[in-house]
Tab-separated table of C-alpha atoms in Angstrom:
chain	number	residue	atom	x	y	z
E	62	MET	CA	110.506	122.285	81.576
E	63	THR	CA	111.636	120.507	84.706
E	64	ARG	CA	110.951	116.788	84.684
E	65	ILE	CA	109.634	115.567	88.023
E	66	ALA	CA	110.170	111.960	89.056
E	67	LEU	CA	108.263	110.333	91.904
E	68	VAL	CA	110.226	107.560	93.595
E	69	SER	CA	108.425	105.440	96.178
E	70	GLY	CA	110.441	103.684	98.838
E	71	GLY	CA	113.116	106.209	98.004
E	72	GLY	CA	114.821	106.472	101.361
E	73	THR	CA	117.053	103.401	101.202
E	74	GLY	CA	118.503	100.748	98.928
E	75	ILE	CA	117.315	100.570	95.331
E	76	GLY	CA	114.904	103.475	95.701
E	77	ARG	CA	117.563	105.807	97.052
E	78	ALA	CA	120.029	104.774	94.351
E	79	ALA	CA	117.366	105.303	91.668
E	80	ALA	CA	116.555	108.736	93.070
E	81	HIS	CA	120.235	109.657	92.974
E	82	ALA	CA	120.588	108.446	89.383
E	83	LEU	CA	117.507	110.337	88.209
E	84	ALA	CA	118.589	113.522	89.997
E	85	ASP	CA	121.984	113.195	88.336
E	86	ALA	CA	120.192	112.898	84.977
E	87	GLY	CA	118.444	116.219	85.556
E	88	HIS	CA	115.135	115.222	87.106
E	89	ARG	CA	113.688	116.935	90.142
E	90	VAL	CA	113.030	113.946	92.366
E	91	VAL	CA	110.339	113.523	94.991
E	92	LEU	CA	110.987	110.772	97.520
E	93	LEU	CA	107.874	109.089	98.912
E	94	GLY	CA	107.649	106.649	101.813
E	95	ARG	CA	106.431	106.178	105.347
E	96	ARG	CA	109.600	107.067	107.295
E	97	ALA	CA	110.090	110.822	107.326
E	98	GLN	CA	113.530	110.773	108.947
E	99	VAL	CA	114.880	108.245	106.457
E	100	LEU	CA	113.526	110.252	103.516
E	101	GLU	CA	114.946	113.492	104.880
E	102	GLU	CA	118.403	111.964	105.338
E	103	ALA	CA	118.368	110.508	101.823
E	104	ALA	CA	117.272	113.804	100.273
E	105	ARG	CA	119.960	115.723	102.151
E	106	ALA	CA	122.685	113.315	101.011
E	107	ILE	CA	121.617	113.341	97.362
E	108	ASN	CA	121.318	117.127	97.333
E	109	ARG	CA	124.871	117.414	98.679
E	110	ALA	CA	126.129	115.080	95.970
E	111	VAL	CA	124.153	116.395	92.992
E	112	ARG	CA	122.726	119.921	93.489
E	113	PRO	CA	121.005	121.684	96.379
E	114	ASP	CA	117.450	121.481	95.057
E	115	ALA	CA	117.561	118.108	93.297
E	116	VAL	CA	115.416	116.166	95.756
E	117	VAL	CA	112.479	116.852	98.037
E	118	TRP	CA	110.410	114.400	100.044
E	119	HIS	CA	106.910	113.734	101.341
E	120	ALA	CA	106.045	111.137	103.964
E	121	ALA	CA	103.001	109.078	103.005
E	122	ASP	CA	101.665	105.569	103.429
E	123	LEU	CA	101.107	104.625	99.813
E	124	ARG	CA	98.703	101.862	100.776
E	125	GLU	CA	96.197	104.514	101.827
E	126	PRO	CA	94.282	106.285	99.021
E	127	GLU	CA	93.860	109.563	100.908
E	128	GLU	CA	97.576	109.814	101.677
E	129	VAL	CA	98.507	109.099	98.068
E	130	GLU	CA	96.096	111.746	96.789
E	131	ARG	CA	97.443	114.264	99.258
E	132	ALA	CA	101.085	113.572	98.379
E	133	VAL	CA	100.605	113.842	94.609
E	134	ALA	CA	98.507	116.973	95.038
E	135	LYS	CA	101.315	118.576	97.084
E	136	VAL	CA	103.839	117.752	94.378
E	137	ALA	CA	101.615	119.184	91.651
E	138	ALA	CA	100.875	122.332	93.662
E	139	ALA	CA	104.581	122.979	94.255
E	140	ALA	CA	105.515	122.523	90.601
E	141	GLY	CA	106.167	125.526	88.415
E	142	PRO	CA	103.981	126.329	85.376
E	143	GLU	CA	106.430	124.624	83.026
E	144	ASP	CA	107.132	121.659	85.292
E	145	THR	CA	105.410	118.305	85.024
E	146	ILE	CA	105.497	114.831	86.542
E	147	THR	CA	107.017	112.670	83.829
E	148	THR	CA	108.244	109.615	85.704
E	149	VAL	CA	107.000	107.284	88.419
E	150	VAL	CA	109.336	104.719	89.948
E	151	ASN	CA	107.314	102.199	91.942
E	152	ASN	CA	109.857	100.803	94.357
E	153	ALA	CA	107.919	100.628	97.635
E	154	GLY	CA	107.251	97.105	98.869
E	155	GLY	CA	108.574	94.426	101.128
E	156	THR	CA	107.724	91.055	102.539
E	157	THR	CA	106.253	89.643	105.713
E	158	ARG	CA	106.266	86.247	107.368
E	159	ILE	CA	103.218	84.058	107.679
E	160	ARG	CA	102.941	83.721	111.451
E	161	GLY	CA	100.903	80.508	111.583
E	162	THR	CA	98.856	77.992	109.644
E	163	ALA	CA	95.452	79.264	110.737
E	164	LEU	CA	93.510	80.641	107.794
E	165	ALA	CA	93.288	84.035	109.468
E	166	ASP	CA	97.107	84.192	109.651
E	167	VAL	CA	97.474	83.121	106.029
E	168	ALA	CA	94.878	85.639	104.873
E	169	ALA	CA	96.536	88.455	106.827
E	170	ALA	CA	99.959	87.688	105.330
E	171	TRP	CA	98.683	87.516	101.752
E	172	LEU	CA	96.677	90.709	102.090
E	173	ASP	CA	99.669	92.484	103.617
E	174	GLU	CA	101.894	91.417	100.713
E	175	TRP	CA	99.264	92.622	98.239
E	176	ARG	CA	98.878	96.007	99.913
E	177	ARG	CA	102.625	96.560	100.245
E	178	ASN	CA	103.681	95.426	96.807
E	179	VAL	CA	100.713	95.911	94.489
E	180	LEU	CA	98.266	98.408	95.942
E	181	SER	CA	100.993	100.943	96.755
E	182	CYS	CA	102.119	100.901	93.106
E	183	VAL	CA	98.633	100.999	91.628
E	184	LEU	CA	97.474	103.890	93.813
E	185	LEU	CA	100.536	106.056	93.202
E	186	THR	CA	100.540	105.447	89.458
E	187	THR	CA	96.808	106.051	89.130
E	188	ALA	CA	97.084	109.321	91.052
E	189	ALA	CA	99.972	110.468	88.856
E	190	LEU	CA	98.499	109.397	85.496
E	191	PRO	CA	96.644	112.658	84.753
E	192	HIS	CA	99.979	114.476	85.041
E	193	LEU	CA	101.982	111.826	83.202
E	194	THR	CA	99.704	111.842	80.166
E	195	ARG	CA	99.581	115.595	79.581
E	196	SER	CA	102.158	115.098	76.856
E	197	SER	CA	104.205	112.265	75.411
E	198	GLY	CA	107.229	110.899	77.226
E	199	ALA	CA	105.677	109.422	80.370
E	200	ARG	CA	107.733	106.762	82.108
E	201	ILE	CA	106.353	104.229	84.591
E	202	ILE	CA	109.033	101.958	86.024
E	203	THR	CA	108.104	99.319	88.563
E	204	VAL	CA	110.594	97.371	90.642
E	205	SER	CA	109.619	93.720	90.866
E	206	SER	CA	111.703	90.693	91.869
E	207	VAL	CA	113.173	87.483	90.564
E	208	ALA	CA	110.622	85.846	92.888
E	209	ALA	CA	107.940	86.785	90.358
E	210	LEU	CA	109.704	84.614	87.779
E	211	ARG	CA	110.733	81.562	89.760
E	212	GLY	CA	108.252	81.512	92.630
E	213	GLY	CA	108.290	82.869	96.137
E	214	GLY	CA	105.034	82.479	98.053
E	215	PRO	CA	102.796	85.506	98.540
E	216	TYR	CA	105.658	87.919	97.855
E	217	GLY	CA	106.434	86.330	94.497
E	218	ALA	CA	102.748	86.209	93.625
E	219	ALA	CA	102.334	89.898	94.422
E	220	LYS	CA	105.352	90.844	92.344
E	221	ALA	CA	104.095	88.694	89.454
E	222	ALA	CA	100.828	90.637	89.550
E	223	LEU	CA	102.835	93.776	88.837
E	224	HIS	CA	104.015	92.237	85.574
E	225	ALA	CA	100.497	91.681	84.267
E	226	TRP	CA	99.476	95.156	85.412
E	227	THR	CA	102.474	96.693	83.629
E	228	TYR	CA	101.499	95.021	80.358
E	229	THR	CA	98.085	96.662	80.676
E	230	LEU	CA	99.649	100.039	81.485
E	231	ALA	CA	101.902	99.826	78.442
E	232	LYS	CA	98.887	99.257	76.197
E	233	GLU	CA	96.911	102.066	77.808
E	234	LEU	CA	99.757	104.558	77.499
E	235	GLY	CA	100.369	103.771	73.850
E	236	GLY	CA	102.236	106.639	72.246
E	237	LEU	CA	102.102	108.770	75.377
E	238	GLY	CA	104.834	106.870	77.179
E	239	THR	CA	106.208	103.584	78.402
E	240	ALA	CA	105.658	101.170	81.269
E	241	ASN	CA	108.291	98.608	82.209
E	242	VAL	CA	109.436	96.405	85.071
E	243	VAL	CA	112.908	95.991	86.517
E	244	ALA	CA	113.147	92.603	88.236
E	245	PRO	CA	116.284	92.286	90.384
E	246	GLY	CA	117.642	89.124	91.887
E	247	TYR	CA	119.831	89.178	94.981
E	248	VAL	CA	120.881	92.781	95.668
E	249	GLU	CA	123.268	93.593	98.488
E	250	GLY	CA	123.123	96.908	100.292
E	251	THR	CA	119.369	96.964	100.976
E	252	GLU	CA	117.140	96.376	104.000
E	253	PHE	CA	115.187	93.605	102.309
E	254	PHE	CA	116.518	90.569	104.168
E	255	GLY	CA	116.850	92.224	107.564
E	256	ASP	CA	118.055	89.644	110.094
E	257	ARG	CA	117.087	86.732	107.833
E	258	MET	CA	120.338	86.654	105.875
E	259	THR	CA	122.871	83.992	106.889
E	260	GLY	CA	126.235	83.135	105.440
E	261	GLU	CA	124.844	79.910	104.014
E	262	ARG	CA	121.916	81.656	102.384
E	263	ARG	CA	124.145	84.327	100.874
E	264	ARG	CA	126.455	81.673	99.439
E	265	SER	CA	123.480	79.867	97.934
E	266	LEU	CA	122.208	83.060	96.298
E	267	LEU	CA	125.624	83.855	94.850
E	268	ASP	CA	126.102	80.293	93.586
E	269	ALA	CA	122.786	80.555	91.729
E	270	THR	CA	124.168	83.357	89.541
E	271	LEU	CA	126.394	82.929	86.502
E	272	VAL	CA	128.561	85.899	87.434
E	273	GLY	CA	129.265	84.792	91.000
E	274	ARG	CA	128.344	88.058	92.682
E	275	ALA	CA	125.392	90.000	94.023
E	276	ALA	CA	123.966	93.049	92.292
E	277	ARG	CA	124.211	96.461	93.930
E	278	PRO	CA	121.473	99.123	94.194
E	279	GLU	CA	123.459	101.348	91.840
E	280	GLY	CA	123.323	98.693	89.119
E	281	VAL	CA	119.536	98.455	89.349
E	282	ALA	CA	119.359	102.253	89.423
E	283	GLY	CA	121.275	102.361	86.150
E	284	ALA	CA	118.514	100.376	84.471
E	285	VAL	CA	115.892	102.689	85.980
E	286	ARG	CA	117.764	105.744	84.728
E	287	TRP	CA	117.951	104.313	81.222
E	288	LEU	CA	114.269	103.348	81.137
E	289	ALA	CA	113.395	106.903	82.202
E	290	SER	CA	115.440	108.397	79.369
E	291	ALA	CA	114.414	109.393	75.856
E	292	GLU	CA	116.747	106.729	74.503
E	293	ALA	CA	114.483	104.010	75.920
E	294	GLY	CA	111.340	105.394	74.314
E	295	ASP	CA	110.791	102.271	72.199
E	296	VAL	CA	111.022	99.912	75.174
E	297	THR	CA	107.639	99.267	76.771
E	298	GLY	CA	105.785	96.350	78.304
E	299	GLN	CA	109.083	94.627	79.133
E	300	ILE	CA	110.565	92.835	82.151
E	301	ILE	CA	114.230	93.813	82.539
E	302	GLN	CA	115.994	91.203	84.646
E	303	ILE	CA	119.012	92.026	86.783
E	304	ASN	CA	119.921	88.767	88.469
E	305	GLY	CA	123.377	87.772	87.271
E	306	GLY	CA	121.926	84.963	85.190
E	307	ALA	CA	120.114	83.242	88.066
E	308	VAL	CA	117.051	83.157	85.797
E	309	LEU	CA	117.590	83.188	82.065
E	310	GLY	CA	115.811	85.051	79.320
E	311	ARG	CA	112.136	85.080	80.208
E	312	GLY	CA	110.035	87.930	81.429
């Protein structure tokens, strides 16, 4: 049986590193996201590094139910008779700025954060659940943020919602699989900060850690790979922090 892993936001940063790690562990990986060219480039690079058929991709806006249904249906239709979707890595997300103080601006920003960070995960996971629960060993891994633990406006609130949802998923899966969250702190080598990163801000983020350095996408991907493995079968309903000690011991 070929294990199929769906990785949302898999074209760059943490998602791409997670896809690479899962492909290296023997999964057939499907990259999902909105930017076809970025997904294609990521798939090509991982296939060169791992094996020619390790990764495929489908462009889809995971905030839209019809696009999610279509993408998962394509994956299922292309799978062989002994293949099954075993793993979902919910990595798609992002943040937006509140453009003003008018209630309409505030409402738009909060709804956008919710759709990007929560709805995209819920829709993809719900669409994949009938495949995941065909046998035991399902793995649902959701990428959150340290902002969910220490505060961070609408982005932090949206990521915190993923924690509560994951606890529910873990209970619903029971013996059929696991559901966990990986909550990174400051990770270099991603598109997250865009043009908002300054030298002063970077220094502040590094000073907040105990180890004095930023995480890398590959380090977060290592946790994803482990959570997707059989060895992590007894770990469920947990928040795995990767923040260099910036926030201690609570999930």
